[in-house]
Structures are given as C-alpha cells and as structure tokens.
Amino acid sequence: MLRYIARRILLMIPTLILISFVTFIVVQLPPGDYLNAYVAQLTAEGGETVDRQQIEMLRERYGLNDPFIIQYWKWISNIIFEGDFGRSFEWNAPVSDLLWGRIGLTFVVSLASLLFVYCVAFPIGVYSAIRKYSLGDYVFTFFGFLGLAVPNFLLALVLMVISLQVFGVTPGGLFSPEYAGAPWSFAKLMDFLAHLWIPMIIIGTASTAALIRVMRANLLDELNKPYVETARAKGQSEAVLIMRYPVRIALNPFVSRLGWELPALVSGAAITSIVLNLPTAGPILLTALQSQDMFLAGSFILILSVLTVIGTLVSDILLAWLDPRIRYS
Amino acid sequence: MERGHVIPMNPVDPDAVLTVRNMKTEFALRTHTLKAVDDVSFTLKRGKTLCIVGESGSGKSVTARSILRIVPEPGKITGGDVILHREDGDVALHEMGDRSPEIRAIRGADIAMIFQEPMSSLSPVHTIGFQIEESLILHTNLDQKARRARVVELLRRVEIPDPERTADRYPFEYSGGMRQRAMIAMALACNPKVLIADEPTTALDVTTQAEILDLIQELQDEYGMAVMFITHDMGVVAEIADEVAVMYRGQHVESGTVEDIFANPREDYTKMLIGSAVRLEEPSPIKIAMQAKQAAQTGQEPILEVRGLVKQFAAKRTMLGKLVAEGVRAVNDVSFDLMPSETLGVVGESGSGKTTLGRCIMRMHEPTSGQILYRGRGTDTEITGLDKKGLRDLYADIRMIFQDPYASLNPRMTVEQLIGEPLRNRKLGTPAENRDRVADLLVRVGLKPEHMERYPHAFSGGQRQRIGIARALAPNPKLIIADEATSALDVSLRSQILDLLLEFQESFNLSFIFISHDISTVRYFCDRVAVMYRGEVVEIGNAREVCDNPTHAYTKALLSAVPRPDPTRRRIADRHRYVAKDADLLSNGASA
C-alpha cells in the first residue's frame, strides 16, 4: 500500500510539469500581452496616446520580449525555488498576496459542496436502487433531473431571492459587510456559515443529481450478483448484507468520481461566484484572463490544477483502500 | 436466537431431515404467469444425496431457493409445505416470512447452500476468512479467537493449503477449484443438517469437478448431512446420487433410487435425458459409417499441416518495468495433420492452450513461430505468411463456430444479415442470390426461411447455435474450427447439434477442428483426438483408442475424472490422479 502511494506520488511529478507548461502556453496563447491590453484600454478610455518608448521599456523590464521558454523558466523557477508567483500587472501587487485568501475560500466552498453532494447523493442513490420504481424513486428521479437541467446561475438568482425574502439575509458574498474586512472570529465564522449554504447548494445541485443516478445504476447492477444471494443464504439480514456487499462494491465509481468532481466544482464555482459576488477565485481569474495578466492567471490555473491532481490521488488511494483487486495489481 | 415455530408432527421416516410437499413458486411476468415450480414434493434424508436433475428452465434452482425462501423478484412462493425435522421438533419453514429472523436463523445454520459460479458467488472485496466467519458471527456465540480457529480448521478440512495465511486472501487470489472449496467451507461452518448444492461443479474442469465431488462425499460421510444436489449432468447424477428427482418445466416428472431411474426410467423425458448422455459414450453411428467409407480412400494429402506451432504471450510490464503478468507459452511446439473430411478433437482443461491453438490457425492470434500449411485450394497456402487481404480470402475457407450462442450473434442484426454477412463481406453474389442462399441454409440447419427477418433474441439457445452454424457454412468453407460449440447447450440439444454437424461433414466433405473440454462429445464426434496439457500436445491418435486406452498419464487422469452415466460403474472415486512433475513445470516456465 505504501509502495503504491509512493509510486503514485512519483508519477505526479511529470504530470505536474506538463500541466505547468500547458498552463503557461494557454495563458500566452491570445495575441499580444498585458501591455497591449493596457494601452488599448487607456486609448479607449481617455484617447491618450501612450509613449511607445515607455511601453518598450516596460516590456523589457517585465521580460515580455524574451523567448517563450525563457519566460516560462523564469516563472516556474521562481515559484519552485522562491515561492514567488510573480507580480500581477493589473493589481500591481504580488500574486501570492492576491491568491491565498481566495484560493482558500474557493476550496472551503468547493469542499462544502462536495460534502453536500456526497451526503445527499449516497443515501438517495441507495434508496432509489433498493426501492426501484417505487414512488420515492420516481420523486427523487424527478428532482434529480430537475437539478441536472436547471443552470447554476438561474438557481443562484432564485436562491438569492429566497434568501432575502424569507430569511432576510443579504444575498451575495460570503460575509456580511461588517465582517468582510474583519479578522477571523467566532462571530465571523457563524456569519460565514450562514452565507455558505447558498453557494454550497447551487454548486452542488447538478453533481448531486448526477451522482444519485450513478449510485443507483451501480447498485442496481450489483444487487442481483450471486454474492448477494450467498450472503442471504448465510442468514445475514437484508439491511446489513446490502450495505456490506453490493453497496461496498458500488462505491467504486462513486469514489473514483471524486477526482473529476473537484475540478468540475471549481469551474462551476467560477460562474456561481460571479453571480453571487463571492470573494473566491472565479471572478478574479476571469478578469485576469481578460486583461492578459499572465502571472496572476497562470498561477491561479496552476494551483487549481495541482489541487485537482491531488484530488485524483486522494480518490485513487481511497479506491485502493476500498478494493483489494486494485491494491494488489 | 429465534428458532421458528415448532409444530407437533412426527416425521414418517426417522431419517428424514427435510420434507417438501406440493411446493409451488410462480413468477408474474409481463405477459403471463410462469409456474417455475409446480407442485413438487420430495424428502431429504440424513446422510443421503438427492439429485435434482433437469435441463435449463426446469425449475430446479428455483426449487432450492424456495426452500430457503430466497426466490429472486418477481418470484413468489404460492403454496406447499417445507418442514425441517430437528431433534427439538419439526419446524415449518413455509410459515416464516421471507425476511423474518426465524428463517434467517435457519439459513446458513440448519440449511446451507453452495452455488454454481465460485467466482461471482464470493464477494470480491472481502477476504475468504471473513466471508466464512460471517456465518459464525450470525449463528454461534464464539468469540473472535474461537471463530478464527474454526475458520482455519474449516479451510484445512476442505484441503486449502496453508489456511492460516490463505484465510486472509481475497477470492481473486484463489483458483476456481479453491474458491468452490472455500464456498463449501463456508456452508459447513455451522454443521448444517442439509446442504443444498446448485450446480457446484458446472463451471469447473472435470478433474477439479471430480475433486469437489469427492470432497462433498467425504464430508457427507463425516457429518451425516443430507445433500440436495442440483445438476443437469446425468454423469454426475450416476456418480453421486442415492435418489434422483427429475424435473421438467417446473414439474416433478419422476423420482426413485438412482439404480432404478437408470435401469428402468418410466417417463419419456427421463429416457431422453439418459439416452442423450449414454449415446455420447459411444462414437456416433454416422461417424462410424463415414469412417468405413473413408478407409477405402488412401493416398490423400492433408488439408492442413501444422508444424512446430508456438505462441508465446509476452510478459506484461508497467512503465516502470514492474512485472505485471508472467509471459506464458500458451501453445508449445504443436504439430499435426488434418485430412480432408476428417475431424480432429482438441481436448484439455482450461488454460491448456486449446483455444489459443484454434485462434493461431485463424491468425486471430499471431503465432510466435511455426508453419501452418493450408492445401484446401489446390495450391499450398502458408497461413503464417498471408497479408490482410490473403487472410480475408482465407476466412471464406476456414470458419469458426463459437461457444456462447448468446454472445456470438449481434443482437441488432436480423438472421438474414447475420448469416449473409460473410457473403456480403466477400461480395459473393447478388442480394437476391444471397437471400436464397440464406433461406437454403436455414432449412438445412432445421429452421424456417421465414425466420430470416427475426432478431436473435427471438430464438432459444439451441436455435441460435444453429444460426451460428449456418453463418459458418454460408461461404462454402472447407474447414471449420468449432471452439466449445456445444458446451453451452443442454445435453439433449448437444447430440442434435453434433448430428447436424456430422450431416454437413458428410455432404460437404468438411474438415473439423473440434475444441472441447468434454471428452464424451469428442468420442462421439471426432476421428482423431489431440490431448493438450499446458500448451503441449501430450497425446494424439485415433479418438476411440485414446478414449478407451490412453497411454499418457495425464490423459488417463483426465478420462477417469469424467463422470460416467452408469450408477453401477462409478469411476471417479478411484480415478487416476496426475501430478505434473516439477521438471514439467520448469520446462514450461523456463522456456518463457
């Protein structure tokens, strides 16, 4: 088991190198660079003409004229050796200052959604499979498809209205205005939790609906397997044997989904965050991409990718722990 | 622990352990109600074996499940009495709810059951030890240490090597025979009075089957339990039964002692079952007639010459060079000739390389070395040297028939498309001509031309196999490789299909390579037989001689493990056993 984990971690290294490279290419891909975008913006706003020489000087200073591979190396070596993600052109601040708070919140929101997804999808999926074609199964199926079909932003708007009309909580954001800039305290935590449920539900709904279907289908496949009959013939009670045997095996795809559920939640979070005005990574990533603020955008994407790779690793380790057939081969 | 409602009724027979009276189980299907078990009665006796025999769909498995009340949806037990006779009185199982604690206390404790498929009947993600222990947790008050000791003892009793260690292994680390032994250990955990075995050896090789039958017999002698043994194989019935109950379409058509049933069967169905099994003990009359005719023709050239054929499967390694799978020499230096209109049987157990051999001749596997010379077209064709186009041409001459009549027909194609496909692929005629050809083939295999428009699901297993045969015959082949072509069929269909193939062999001068694990079909159908063991042909010769007087020790062991459908001449108890010498193992492994 330890060797398995060690091998998986070793294999992560080439994956991460590739990801960082591709990230940098993608961020560089649009024609021009931040300065072009900046000049265009200035010209559009005030009709000012910008001094060509000054632009060239800036370009030289930021190393924007260097060949691609050297730019990449400067960027990645600073990250690895000095933990320096570079400076954001647009915010004129170190990327790391902008990043950490937002990445942290993004992950709290995503993890809360993930927890919500699994806690809701697991029991409903099991119920729907065992009581196939019952009234309850049909009801859950109906809501499941509804959850899949309704776009996140629409759900966000609806919940915002409900939140304001029914609960009187100001919708949008993750904190009430009085706590937004305040240091962490118990009161701020409670306020945060009161705001958390809306994005949690919105981001999680589609995944929940999908996972219910996955769990139901997996379990239906397993319920008629001969080993279930063996357990029954042993005299085991129905509740125990279903949880111990078919559910345990049906969990495999449920767990392996974890790996790609994470990036889906993070990207889902971007749209929702913009609608709900959450101080998470989504909105800032969008503006960074629009203005070609390459270090900021690149670092964001890189960190999210690393987290995704880690998510995949966690799900693989969980799988190996659950299923001896994977562990031993 | 609740042990059920005790009813005052003395068993008629003091040895009776379980009485089943007028049992009825029905399945409510969409169109009609299927009476899977229709008024079945029998008694199980201490230390005796009752064989329930019948073909697929006869309701024998549902009968077993009805006793334990574990009939799958949408089945419903609609009537009858099931009474367990215990020292403390009689218990009426039929009065218990399907999920009641009372019936659960009986399952696995008083009545235990083992199943057909030893792989899928065990949970893949729990250790063997835990799955046995579960019965002990449910039905005994033993503490953890005592349970562990009992598990090890049980595994040792069923001859699992090194049980202290192997108890913590998972089913996928066990071989098929070991899994079935573990299943038996699980069933025996609580010393049951009744053991229900549902086709426990059907998925196993004959030698493994013989071992498992031996084991059940031994355990029965030791513990004195009543055994209800469900099988479709009259040979197995003759070997192990004390009493026999024959079932047909849910009804109990005949029962009696095993000697009686085999000597004086009353019902036509029983006669047919025994007749089909006995018939396969001798070469087919058609075959004998053909052999007489062929003896006159001499000086013929073989249609196929195989020389030094080797297939080495490469070892699998991961990216980091870690060995995942050992390399295997699946076919090792195999040579033989096949004459026109001759049938060569290839027998062997699973993993002996017989299927790989067939596939190498078709180049579905690329042979590692060796020659395959095909003479069916006037000129000599070296099959190992053919390119893609050459192979396509060859596939009109050499055809295959497959084992599984369900999996080998595309469910989305009509019968006409299926049978006509080789003709269309080879552009062998106009659509109208091909249609006529398909109609003609359908008649020849015993179906009707109007079946052309139908899809495979509308046909039974035997009919589907006929469609598969028609498809193989469509482009007028000269050689047919039949890979376990009759193994999935009931015994009554088996001889029918073999007779059909013999007829075609006679009228079209077909040659066959008939791959089978079933020695009796080989004796019935083949002129010569090659016995394969670990990739090598250990013996090859006239089918009758090899079957009656085998010379190689492995062939002897294989043949003596085959159950004989004659209760007066039981043979598997004192069979030959073949243990591969280490030298054999090494030569096989070292060449890898």
XYZ file of C-alpha atoms in Angstrom, chain A residues 134-252:
119
model
C -41.311 2.960 -6.107
C -42.982 6.332 -5.574
C -39.910 7.582 -3.709
C -37.644 6.530 -6.566
C -39.793 8.441 -9.061
C -39.882 11.551 -6.867
C -36.107 11.567 -6.459
C -35.626 10.861 -10.140
C -37.840 13.850 -10.964
C -35.902 16.198 -8.681
C -32.665 14.696 -9.897
C -33.390 15.568 -13.499
C -34.623 18.995 -12.426
C -31.315 19.557 -10.636
C -29.376 18.486 -13.701
C -31.386 20.672 -16.046
C -31.505 23.967 -14.144
C -28.433 26.126 -14.878
C -26.377 27.191 -11.871
C -26.795 30.917 -12.392
C -30.564 30.624 -12.535
C -30.621 28.622 -9.339
C -28.313 31.241 -7.816
C -30.745 34.044 -8.652
C -33.711 32.091 -7.285
C -31.941 31.258 -4.035
C -30.810 34.852 -3.652
C -34.402 35.985 -3.831
C -35.488 33.347 -1.340
C -32.638 34.197 0.984
C -33.568 37.865 1.018
C -37.367 37.478 1.104
C -37.617 34.612 3.561
C -34.549 34.744 5.749
C -33.686 38.405 5.444
C -30.026 37.579 4.871
C -28.258 39.825 2.397
C -27.545 37.621 -0.543
C -24.234 37.650 -2.309
C -20.765 37.382 -0.930
C -19.597 35.080 1.781
C -19.662 37.632 4.578
C -21.930 40.371 5.778
C -20.411 43.799 5.075
C -19.398 44.360 8.697
C -17.260 41.214 8.738
C -15.797 41.401 5.246
C -12.550 43.090 6.258
C -12.526 41.983 9.887
C -10.096 39.375 11.243
C -11.402 35.822 11.852
C -13.520 35.465 14.975
C -16.301 33.183 16.151
C -18.920 35.679 15.064
C -17.330 35.953 11.646
C -17.301 32.163 11.331
C -21.009 31.976 12.137
C -21.693 34.709 9.619
C -19.631 32.792 7.059
C -21.599 29.593 7.668
C -24.868 31.496 7.307
C -23.723 32.619 3.878
C -22.135 29.351 2.857
C -25.277 27.292 2.297
C -26.424 29.167 -0.796
C -23.283 28.625 -2.909
C -22.961 25.136 -1.442
C -26.370 24.105 -2.706
C -26.039 25.906 -6.012
C -22.649 24.476 -6.867
C -23.573 21.006 -5.624
C -27.014 20.514 -7.142
C -26.042 19.314 -10.593
C -23.377 16.980 -9.227
C -25.779 15.605 -6.641
C -28.316 14.804 -9.318
C -25.683 13.112 -11.463
C -24.253 11.135 -8.547
C -27.668 9.872 -7.482
C -28.052 8.379 -10.931
C -24.542 6.915 -10.825
C -25.078 5.337 -7.412
C -28.478 3.987 -8.392
C -27.209 2.437 -11.622
C -24.119 0.918 -9.968
C -26.083 -0.562 -7.150
C -28.764 -1.956 -9.444
C -26.006 -3.794 -11.319
C -24.647 -5.248 -8.091
C -27.913 -6.129 -6.336
C -28.511 -9.202 -8.489
C -24.976 -10.575 -8.286
C -24.593 -14.099 -6.908
C -22.539 -12.983 -3.893
C -25.600 -11.117 -2.602
C -27.521 -14.364 -2.757
C -24.685 -16.136 -0.941
C -24.921 -13.637 1.899
C -28.684 -14.060 2.000
C -28.341 -17.851 2.127
C -25.983 -17.400 5.076
C -28.798 -15.849 7.053
C -27.497 -12.279 7.064
C -30.168 -9.605 7.466
C -31.153 -7.629 4.397
C -30.000 -4.230 5.683
C -26.555 -5.434 6.744
C -25.937 -7.510 3.656
C -26.878 -4.740 1.261
C -24.592 -2.246 2.950
C -21.764 -4.735 3.392
C -21.684 -6.293 -0.067
C -23.326 -4.590 -3.053
C -23.115 -1.037 -1.696
C -19.465 -1.517 -0.834
C -18.717 -2.584 -4.395
C -20.993 0.013 -5.981
C -18.968 2.666 -4.147
C -16.022 2.251 -6.527
